[in-house]
């Protein structure tokens, strides 16, 4: 069975097999009828719920709303974390000034800011975007700072002895060296951003994937809850794979 | 070109933690010379090199190039490190071009000089390869090409072959010697390998640790027409043994 062997050696084969086994177990348990349908809807019911929400346009609208919040919040966080992280990594004074502060705020759970954000900014988009910002900015900054601190001294000093000064050291030595770690930092913290948007929507929203789940709970529609969870997972996976592809293309030297 | 080091002293830290690293180091390097500093780790030889490169500043004493005191790093003093000598995201050719780009030379000049210096170090075929695709010896040759392409008055080599296998080391030593002969460059080599220093340098300074200082300076006048035989020749071996004894005398005796 050489064909089968080749198939099983494919890097994705076992991963797909793992997912397949869980799906199969789910199907069998649901079909056996031992678990109440209210707690465990069948895969078919979940698929139908998905199709229904797709054809009504609800699914696309919810996904778009959630994705937009994540992207705006995370773009703000990533864009600001890059200069601040580089400044902290290269300048001892800035680092000593900000690191304890950030280390403290980092350990305050971002969802605990929701009540404050609602009092300050109401129930519109701003508090949700800010929640994502608060929840990812400090991690992004500190991880970029660490990446900068690990730039080998020799690489910077070589540029100095070749006549380099000031900004070119930053753009031509530090930036390319940390690029892979920065991308990886963004990929990892993007997962938190994605978690936070759902939390924010569970609390207060008119649309979004999190909102849809909390509405479904009110009407005991577990099939819609399952569907929402799967869609959230799938979008997260696509974002993660996107970052990996970007890394392979932009930082081939480090992979 | 004249590099003058006079009464150079360097200490790190303050108060009780103060550590004297260099005491009264003096020597000169003239145009076209190949000079080596030899010593064990802790003898401050790398500190001397960093002070010449302008990457550190001395506590007291003089480091001057053509009469002007050195106040910071500059492209007139090229440097080759032992580790992380190349930018891993740039190809061999881009690495060689890197310094010339920082110097804002014209594009055509950069292209021509890059090709020329890759040829000089025998790596014209590897121009488009990334450092990780090159052997350790090839990487160091690219680093040397990059330093030379920036037209330094003085080439500083900080244990450039320290991380290489012994066989590659030997061929790299011959390569460096012939490069020096061919291009007439001025070089200062830092090494803990006495043999390497004697093979390459016309002037060898032996350094002792705690605090770092020069304990002996030798003018090496050997027939280098055949490098392979030189390693085994009587005068070379005698000189090596004599200086090795000097170096051994500097080490605290190990308990037996």
PDB file of C-alpha atoms in Angstrom, chain B:
ATOM      1  CA  UNK B   1      48.451  55.278   7.679  1.00  0.00           C
ATOM      2  CA  UNK B   2      49.750  55.225  11.194  1.00  0.00           C
ATOM      3  CA  UNK B   3      47.911  53.814  14.185  1.00  0.00           C
ATOM      4  CA  UNK B   4      49.315  54.833  17.505  1.00  0.00           C
ATOM      5  CA  UNK B   5      48.405  53.211  20.810  1.00  0.00           C
ATOM      6  CA  UNK B   6      50.137  54.805  23.776  1.00  0.00           C
ATOM      7  CA  UNK B   7      49.719  54.118  27.512  1.00  0.00           C
ATOM      8  CA  UNK B   8      46.246  52.808  26.914  1.00  0.00           C
ATOM      9  CA  UNK B   9      44.318  52.012  30.111  1.00  0.00           C
ATOM     10  CA  UNK B  10      40.779  50.756  30.467  1.00  0.00           C
ATOM     11  CA  UNK B  11      38.701  49.905  33.515  1.00  0.00           C
ATOM     12  CA  UNK B  12      35.085  48.826  33.744  1.00  0.00           C
ATOM     13  CA  UNK B  13      32.766  49.529  36.668  1.00  0.00           C
ATOM     14  CA  UNK B  14      33.086  51.840  39.659  1.00  0.00           C
ATOM     15  CA  UNK B  15      34.227  51.685  43.257  1.00  0.00           C
ATOM     16  CA  UNK B  16      34.675  48.215  44.710  1.00  0.00           C
ATOM     17  CA  UNK B  17      33.446  46.621  41.487  1.00  0.00           C
ATOM     18  CA  UNK B  18      36.029  48.447  39.409  1.00  0.00           C
ATOM     19  CA  UNK B  19      37.975  46.052  37.219  1.00  0.00           C
ATOM     20  CA  UNK B  20      41.178  47.019  35.500  1.00  0.00           C
ATOM     21  CA  UNK B  21      41.186  45.428  32.049  1.00  0.00           C
ATOM     22  CA  UNK B  22      44.118  47.157  30.340  1.00  0.00           C
ATOM     23  CA  UNK B  23      47.231  48.744  31.816  1.00  0.00           C
ATOM     24  CA  UNK B  24      49.650  50.860  29.805  1.00  0.00           C
ATOM     25  CA  UNK B  25      49.313  49.163  26.447  1.00  0.00           C
ATOM     26  CA  UNK B  26      51.482  50.761  23.751  1.00  0.00           C
ATOM     27  CA  UNK B  27      52.250  49.724  20.192  1.00  0.00           C
ATOM     28  CA  UNK B  28      52.132  51.070  16.648  1.00  0.00           C
ATOM     29  CA  UNK B  29      50.823  49.814  13.331  1.00  0.00           C
ATOM     30  CA  UNK B  30      52.210  51.286  10.110  1.00  0.00           C
ATOM     31  CA  UNK B  31      50.818  51.141   6.597  1.00  0.00           C
ATOM     32  CA  UNK B  32      51.101  47.709   5.024  1.00  0.00           C
ATOM     33  CA  UNK B  33      51.999  45.945   8.268  1.00  0.00           C
ATOM     34  CA  UNK B  34      50.376  42.815   9.634  1.00  0.00           C
ATOM     35  CA  UNK B  35      50.354  42.938  13.438  1.00  0.00           C
ATOM     36  CA  UNK B  36      48.967  40.327  15.834  1.00  0.00           C
ATOM     37  CA  UNK B  37      47.935  40.492  19.484  1.00  0.00           C
ATOM     38  CA  UNK B  38      48.124  37.091  21.167  1.00  0.00           C
ATOM     39  CA  UNK B  39      46.820  36.236  24.605  1.00  0.00           C
ATOM     40  CA  UNK B  40      44.510  33.987  26.574  1.00  0.00           C
ATOM     41  CA  UNK B  41      40.941  34.996  27.309  1.00  0.00           C
ATOM     42  CA  UNK B  42      40.887  37.816  29.839  1.00  0.00           C
ATOM     43  CA  UNK B  43      44.076  39.361  28.527  1.00  0.00           C
ATOM     44  CA  UNK B  44      42.108  42.318  27.213  1.00  0.00           C
ATOM     45  CA  UNK B  45      43.057  41.815  23.571  1.00  0.00           C
ATOM     46  CA  UNK B  46      39.480  42.159  22.379  1.00  0.00           C
ATOM     47  CA  UNK B  47      39.131  45.322  24.456  1.00  0.00           C
ATOM     48  CA  UNK B  48      42.134  46.789  22.643  1.00  0.00           C
ATOM     49  CA  UNK B  49      40.432  46.050  19.348  1.00  0.00           C
ATOM     50  CA  UNK B  50      37.125  47.582  20.466  1.00  0.00           C
ATOM     51  CA  UNK B  51      38.960  50.728  21.550  1.00  0.00           C
ATOM     52  CA  UNK B  52      40.656  50.987  18.155  1.00  0.00           C
ATOM     53  CA  UNK B  53      37.332  50.399  16.405  1.00  0.00           C
ATOM     54  CA  UNK B  54      35.843  53.187  18.523  1.00  0.00           C
ATOM     55  CA  UNK B  55      33.171  50.894  20.004  1.00  0.00           C
ATOM     56  CA  UNK B  56      34.425  51.698  23.527  1.00  0.00           C
ATOM     57  CA  UNK B  57      36.355  54.643  24.869  1.00  0.00           C
ATOM     58  CA  UNK B  58      39.586  54.381  26.863  1.00  0.00           C
ATOM     59  CA  UNK B  59      39.878  55.360  30.528  1.00  0.00           C
ATOM     60  CA  UNK B  60      43.182  57.037  29.732  1.00  0.00           C
ATOM     61  CA  UNK B  61      45.886  56.969  27.091  1.00  0.00           C
ATOM     62  CA  UNK B  62      45.984  57.559  23.366  1.00  0.00           C
ATOM     63  CA  UNK B  63      44.437  55.785  20.405  1.00  0.00           C
ATOM     64  CA  UNK B  64      45.014  57.816  17.294  1.00  0.00           C
ATOM     65  CA  UNK B  65      44.897  57.205  13.565  1.00  0.00           C
ATOM     66  CA  UNK B  66      47.141  59.446  11.465  1.00  0.00           C
ATOM     67  CA  UNK B  67      47.503  61.775  14.417  1.00  0.00           C
ATOM     68  CA  UNK B  68      43.781  62.203  15.040  1.00  0.00           C
ATOM     69  CA  UNK B  69      42.373  60.680  18.258  1.00  0.00           C
ATOM     70  CA  UNK B  70      39.675  58.082  17.695  1.00  0.00           C
ATOM     71  CA  UNK B  71      36.341  59.214  19.101  1.00  0.00           C
ATOM     72  CA  UNK B  72      33.933  56.676  17.625  1.00  0.00           C
ATOM     73  CA  UNK B  73      33.484  53.949  15.039  1.00  0.00           C
ATOM     74  CA  UNK B  74      34.087  54.769  11.380  1.00  0.00           C
ATOM     75  CA  UNK B  75      34.558  53.123   8.023  1.00  0.00           C
ATOM     76  CA  UNK B  76      38.307  53.831   8.065  1.00  0.00           C
ATOM     77  CA  UNK B  77      38.626  50.905  10.503  1.00  0.00           C
ATOM     78  CA  UNK B  78      36.889  47.816   9.115  1.00  0.00           C
ATOM     79  CA  UNK B  79      36.115  44.966  11.468  1.00  0.00           C
ATOM     80  CA  UNK B  80      35.523  41.238  11.136  1.00  0.00           C
ATOM     81  CA  UNK B  81      33.929  39.451  14.096  1.00  0.00           C
ATOM     82  CA  UNK B  82      34.122  35.797  15.023  1.00  0.00           C
ATOM     83  CA  UNK B  83      30.359  35.329  15.468  1.00  0.00           C
ATOM     84  CA  UNK B  84      27.374  36.845  13.660  1.00  0.00           C
ATOM     85  CA  UNK B  85      29.731  38.303  11.125  1.00  0.00           C
ATOM     86  CA  UNK B  86      27.140  38.393   8.301  1.00  0.00           C
ATOM     87  CA  UNK B  87      23.577  39.693   8.025  1.00  0.00           C
ATOM     88  CA  UNK B  88      21.589  36.461   7.708  1.00  0.00           C
ATOM     89  CA  UNK B  89      18.810  38.012   5.593  1.00  0.00           C
ATOM     90  CA  UNK B  90      21.200  39.300   2.908  1.00  0.00           C
ATOM     91  CA  UNK B  91      22.885  37.255   0.198  1.00  0.00           C
ATOM     92  CA  UNK B  92      26.672  37.145   0.001  1.00  0.00           C
ATOM     93  CA  UNK B  93      26.669  39.929  -2.591  1.00  0.00           C
ATOM     94  CA  UNK B  94      24.212  42.049  -0.603  1.00  0.00           C
ATOM     95  CA  UNK B  95      26.391  41.615   2.469  1.00  0.00           C
ATOM     96  CA  UNK B  96      29.434  42.829   0.551  1.00  0.00           C
ATOM     97  CA  UNK B  97      27.448  45.775  -0.811  1.00  0.00           C
ATOM     98  CA  UNK B  98      26.037  46.664   2.637  1.00  0.00           C
ATOM     99  CA  UNK B  99      28.852  48.941   3.798  1.00  0.00           C
ATOM    100  CA  UNK B 100      29.131  50.718   0.467  1.00  0.00           C
ATOM    101  CA  UNK B 101      25.389  51.401   0.568  1.00  0.00           C
ATOM    102  CA  UNK B 102      25.755  52.930   4.029  1.00  0.00           C
ATOM    103  CA  UNK B 103      28.502  55.089   2.536  1.00  0.00           C
ATOM    104  CA  UNK B 104      26.067  56.156  -0.223  1.00  0.00           C
ATOM    105  CA  UNK B 105      28.304  55.214  -3.111  1.00  0.00           C
ATOM    106  CA  UNK B 106      26.848  55.174  -6.593  1.00  0.00           C
ATOM    107  CA  UNK B 107      24.937  52.104  -7.684  1.00  0.00           C
ATOM    108  CA  UNK B 108      27.309  51.249 -10.453  1.00  0.00           C
ATOM    109  CA  UNK B 109      30.334  51.551  -8.210  1.00  0.00           C
ATOM    110  CA  UNK B 110      28.686  49.288  -5.641  1.00  0.00           C
ATOM    111  CA  UNK B 111      27.913  46.685  -8.288  1.00  0.00           C
ATOM    112  CA  UNK B 112      31.431  46.710  -9.686  1.00  0.00           C
ATOM    113  CA  UNK B 113      33.194  46.658  -6.332  1.00  0.00           C
ATOM    114  CA  UNK B 114      30.904  43.913  -5.011  1.00  0.00           C
ATOM    115  CA  UNK B 115      31.747  41.701  -7.963  1.00  0.00           C
ATOM    116  CA  UNK B 116      35.426  42.540  -7.645  1.00  0.00           C
ATOM    117  CA  UNK B 117      35.734  41.761  -3.936  1.00  0.00           C
ATOM    118  CA  UNK B 118      33.697  38.563  -4.185  1.00  0.00           C
ATOM    119  CA  UNK B 119      36.177  37.549  -6.862  1.00  0.00           C
ATOM    120  CA  UNK B 120      39.099  38.505  -4.607  1.00  0.00           C
ATOM    121  CA  UNK B 121      37.874  36.148  -1.871  1.00  0.00           C
ATOM    122  CA  UNK B 122      37.032  33.469  -4.449  1.00  0.00           C
ATOM    123  CA  UNK B 123      33.267  33.491  -3.979  1.00  0.00           C
ATOM    124  CA  UNK B 124      32.000  34.951  -7.241  1.00  0.00           C
ATOM    125  CA  UNK B 125      29.901  31.805  -7.732  1.00  0.00           C
ATOM    126  CA  UNK B 126      28.186  32.187  -4.366  1.00  0.00           C
ATOM    127  CA  UNK B 127      27.042  35.789  -4.821  1.00  0.00           C
ATOM    128  CA  UNK B 128      23.349  34.941  -4.543  1.00  0.00           C
ATOM    129  CA  UNK B 129      23.531  32.512  -1.659  1.00  0.00           C
ATOM    130  CA  UNK B 130      22.333  33.298   1.852  1.00  0.00           C
ATOM    131  CA  UNK B 131      24.857  33.027   4.703  1.00  0.00           C
ATOM    132  CA  UNK B 132      23.217  29.865   6.064  1.00  0.00           C
ATOM    133  CA  UNK B 133      23.940  28.209   2.708  1.00  0.00           C
ATOM    134  CA  UNK B 134      27.664  28.995   3.044  1.00  0.00           C
ATOM    135  CA  UNK B 135      30.254  27.123   5.106  1.00  0.00           C
ATOM    136  CA  UNK B 136      31.854  28.849   8.084  1.00  0.00           C
ATOM    137  CA  UNK B 137      35.020  29.574   6.130  1.00  0.00           C
ATOM    138  CA  UNK B 138      33.083  31.014   3.201  1.00  0.00           C
ATOM    139  CA  UNK B 139      31.083  33.217   5.591  1.00  0.00           C
ATOM    140  CA  UNK B 140      34.266  34.683   7.031  1.00  0.00           C
ATOM    141  CA  UNK B 141      35.599  35.312   3.537  1.00  0.00           C
ATOM    142  CA  UNK B 142      32.420  37.250   2.711  1.00  0.00           C
ATOM    143  CA  UNK B 143      32.838  39.244   5.938  1.00  0.00           C
ATOM    144  CA  UNK B 144      36.421  40.081   4.948  1.00  0.00           C
ATOM    145  CA  UNK B 145      35.279  41.071   1.450  1.00  0.00           C
ATOM    146  CA  UNK B 146      32.617  43.328   2.950  1.00  0.00           C
ATOM    147  CA  UNK B 147      35.133  45.024   5.234  1.00  0.00           C
ATOM    148  CA  UNK B 148      37.615  45.542   2.378  1.00  0.00           C
ATOM    149  CA  UNK B 149      34.959  46.859  -0.008  1.00  0.00           C
ATOM    150  CA  UNK B 150      34.293  49.747   2.375  1.00  0.00           C
ATOM    151  CA  UNK B 151      37.925  50.803   1.839  1.00  0.00           C
ATOM    152  CA  UNK B 152      39.253  50.860   5.396  1.00  0.00           C
ATOM    153  CA  UNK B 153      42.730  52.126   6.164  1.00  0.00           C
ATOM    154  CA  UNK B 154      43.044  49.359   8.713  1.00  0.00           C
ATOM    155  CA  UNK B 155      41.410  45.927   8.908  1.00  0.00           C
ATOM    156  CA  UNK B 156      40.620  44.685  12.426  1.00  0.00           C
ATOM    157  CA  UNK B 157      40.242  40.913  12.730  1.00  0.00           C
ATOM    158  CA  UNK B 158      38.799  39.682  16.043  1.00  0.00           C
ATOM    159  CA  UNK B 159      39.489  35.927  16.184  1.00  0.00           C
ATOM    160  CA  UNK B 160      38.131  35.658  12.645  1.00  0.00           C
ATOM    161  CA  UNK B 161      38.802  31.914  12.369  1.00  0.00           C
ATOM    162  CA  UNK B 162      38.118  31.029  16.008  1.00  0.00           C
ATOM    163  CA  UNK B 163      34.920  29.146  15.216  1.00  0.00           C
ATOM    164  CA  UNK B 164      36.267  27.133  12.282  1.00  0.00           C
ATOM    165  CA  UNK B 165      37.502  23.535  12.088  1.00  0.00           C
ATOM    166  CA  UNK B 166      41.248  23.093  12.187  1.00  0.00           C
ATOM    167  CA  UNK B 167      41.612  22.124   8.499  1.00  0.00           C
ATOM    168  CA  UNK B 168      39.544  25.095   7.364  1.00  0.00           C
ATOM    169  CA  UNK B 169      41.456  27.335   9.729  1.00  0.00           C
ATOM    170  CA  UNK B 170      44.722  26.416   8.065  1.00  0.00           C
ATOM    171  CA  UNK B 171      43.480  27.105   4.568  1.00  0.00           C
ATOM    172  CA  UNK B 172      41.894  30.366   5.749  1.00  0.00           C
ATOM    173  CA  UNK B 173      45.212  31.421   7.270  1.00  0.00           C
ATOM    174  CA  UNK B 174      46.939  30.884   3.957  1.00  0.00           C
ATOM    175  CA  UNK B 175      44.112  32.693   2.200  1.00  0.00           C
ATOM    176  CA  UNK B 176      44.454  35.688   4.512  1.00  0.00           C
ATOM    177  CA  UNK B 177      48.213  35.785   4.126  1.00  0.00           C
ATOM    178  CA  UNK B 178      48.012  35.815   0.339  1.00  0.00           C
ATOM    179  CA  UNK B 179      45.242  38.387   0.432  1.00  0.00           C
ATOM    180  CA  UNK B 180      47.464  40.623   2.550  1.00  0.00           C
ATOM    181  CA  UNK B 181      50.362  40.171   0.124  1.00  0.00           C
ATOM    182  CA  UNK B 182      48.203  40.843  -2.898  1.00  0.00           C
ATOM    183  CA  UNK B 183      46.210  43.841  -1.694  1.00  0.00           C
ATOM    184  CA  UNK B 184      48.773  45.527   0.538  1.00  0.00           C
ATOM    185  CA  UNK B 185      46.211  45.975   3.282  1.00  0.00           C
ATOM    186  CA  UNK B 186      47.111  46.881   6.848  1.00  0.00           C
ATOM    187  CA  UNK B 187      45.808  44.375   9.358  1.00  0.00           C
ATOM    188  CA  UNK B 188      45.588  43.905  13.102  1.00  0.00           C
ATOM    189  CA  UNK B 189      44.746  40.340  14.130  1.00  0.00           C
ATOM    190  CA  UNK B 190      43.496  39.286  17.558  1.00  0.00           C
ATOM    191  CA  UNK B 191      43.965  35.611  18.321  1.00  0.00           C
ATOM    192  CA  UNK B 192      44.619  33.157  21.137  1.00  0.00           C
ATOM    193  CA  UNK B 193      46.381  30.911  18.623  1.00  0.00           C
ATOM    194  CA  UNK B 194      50.108  31.563  18.729  1.00  0.00           C
ATOM    195  CA  UNK B 195      50.760  29.558  15.575  1.00  0.00           C
ATOM    196  CA  UNK B 196      48.242  31.626  13.649  1.00  0.00           C
ATOM    197  CA  UNK B 197      49.888  34.851  14.773  1.00  0.00           C
ATOM    198  CA  UNK B 198      53.402  33.669  13.838  1.00  0.00           C
ATOM    199  CA  UNK B 199      52.269  32.426  10.439  1.00  0.00           C
ATOM    200  CA  UNK B 200      50.666  35.686   9.458  1.00  0.00           C
ATOM    201  CA  UNK B 201      52.067  38.652  11.333  1.00  0.00           C
ATOM    202  CA  UNK B 202      55.318  40.545  10.987  1.00  0.00           C
ATOM    203  CA  UNK B 203      54.938  41.898  14.485  1.00  0.00           C
ATOM    204  CA  UNK B 204      53.517  39.850  17.371  1.00  0.00           C
ATOM    205  CA  UNK B 205      52.622  41.270  20.782  1.00  0.00           C
ATOM    206  CA  UNK B 206      52.028  38.810  23.613  1.00  0.00           C
ATOM    207  CA  UNK B 207      49.456  39.929  26.173  1.00  0.00           C
ATOM    208  CA  UNK B 208      49.118  38.816  29.790  1.00  0.00           C
ATOM    209  CA  UNK B 209      45.877  38.868  31.805  1.00  0.00           C
ATOM    210  CA  UNK B 210      44.773  40.671  35.012  1.00  0.00           C
ATOM    211  CA  UNK B 211      45.320  43.418  34.126  1.00  0.00           C
ATOM    212  CA  UNK B 212      45.764  43.099  30.376  1.00  0.00           C
ATOM    213  CA  UNK B 213      49.182  44.267  29.259  1.00  0.00           C
ATOM    214  CA  UNK B 214      51.817  43.553  26.620  1.00  0.00           C
ATOM    215  CA  UNK B 215      54.603  41.450  28.085  1.00  0.00           C
ATOM    216  CA  UNK B 216      56.600  40.734  24.992  1.00  0.00           C
ATOM    217  CA  UNK B 217      56.859  42.040  21.435  1.00  0.00           C
ATOM    218  CA  UNK B 218      58.583  40.091  18.695  1.00  0.00           C
ATOM    219  CA  UNK B 219      59.399  40.979  15.123  1.00  0.00           C
ATOM    220  CA  UNK B 220      58.753  37.786  13.153  1.00  0.00           C
ATOM    221  CA  UNK B 221      61.107  37.454  10.243  1.00  0.00           C
ATOM    222  CA  UNK B 222      60.409  34.077   8.653  1.00  0.00           C
ATOM    223  CA  UNK B 223      60.571  32.852   5.093  1.00  0.00           C
ATOM    224  CA  UNK B 224      56.888  32.607   4.138  1.00  0.00           C
ATOM    225  CA  UNK B 225      57.332  31.602   0.503  1.00  0.00           C
ATOM    226  CA  UNK B 226      55.884  28.152   1.279  1.00  0.00           C
ATOM    227  CA  UNK B 227      53.235  28.333   3.982  1.00  0.00           C
ATOM    228  CA  UNK B 228      52.771  24.575   4.198  1.00  0.00           C
ATOM    229  CA  UNK B 229      56.413  23.979   5.031  1.00  0.00           C
ATOM    230  CA  UNK B 230      56.658  26.982   7.305  1.00  0.00           C
ATOM    231  CA  UNK B 231      54.514  25.304   9.969  1.00  0.00           C
ATOM    232  CA  UNK B 232      57.119  22.534  10.240  1.00  0.00           C
ATOM    233  CA  UNK B 233      60.321  24.524   9.738  1.00  0.00           C
ATOM    234  CA  UNK B 234      62.949  24.696  12.485  1.00  0.00           C
ATOM    235  CA  UNK B 235      63.024  28.497  12.990  1.00  0.00           C
ATOM    236  CA  UNK B 236      59.223  28.593  13.155  1.00  0.00           C
ATOM    237  CA  UNK B 237      58.997  25.770  15.676  1.00  0.00           C
ATOM    238  CA  UNK B 238      61.783  27.250  17.825  1.00  0.00           C
ATOM    239  CA  UNK B 239      60.113  30.643  17.939  1.00  0.00           C
ATOM    240  CA  UNK B 240      56.744  29.073  18.652  1.00  0.00           C
ATOM    241  CA  UNK B 241      58.127  27.021  21.515  1.00  0.00           C
ATOM    242  CA  UNK B 242      59.911  30.000  22.996  1.00  0.00           C
ATOM    243  CA  UNK B 243      56.787  32.163  22.949  1.00  0.00           C
ATOM    244  CA  UNK B 244      54.569  29.297  24.082  1.00  0.00           C
ATOM    245  CA  UNK B 245      56.730  29.000  27.180  1.00  0.00           C
ATOM    246  CA  UNK B 246      56.308  32.710  27.748  1.00  0.00           C
ATOM    247  CA  UNK B 247      52.502  32.297  27.471  1.00  0.00           C
ATOM    248  CA  UNK B 248      52.497  29.255  29.767  1.00  0.00           C
ATOM    249  CA  UNK B 249      54.455  31.201  32.353  1.00  0.00           C
ATOM    250  CA  UNK B 250      51.571  33.691  32.513  1.00  0.00           C
ATOM    251  CA  UNK B 251      48.971  31.095  33.455  1.00  0.00           C
ATOM    252  CA  UNK B 252      48.447  30.244  37.114  1.00  0.00           C
ATOM    253  CA  UNK B 253      49.763  26.702  37.647  1.00  0.00           C
ATOM    254  CA  UNK B 254      47.075  24.022  37.712  1.00  0.00           C
ATOM    255  CA  UNK B 255      47.090  21.832  40.803  1.00  0.00           C
ATOM    256  CA  UNK B 256      48.534  18.420  39.922  1.00  0.00           C
TER     257      UNK B 256
END
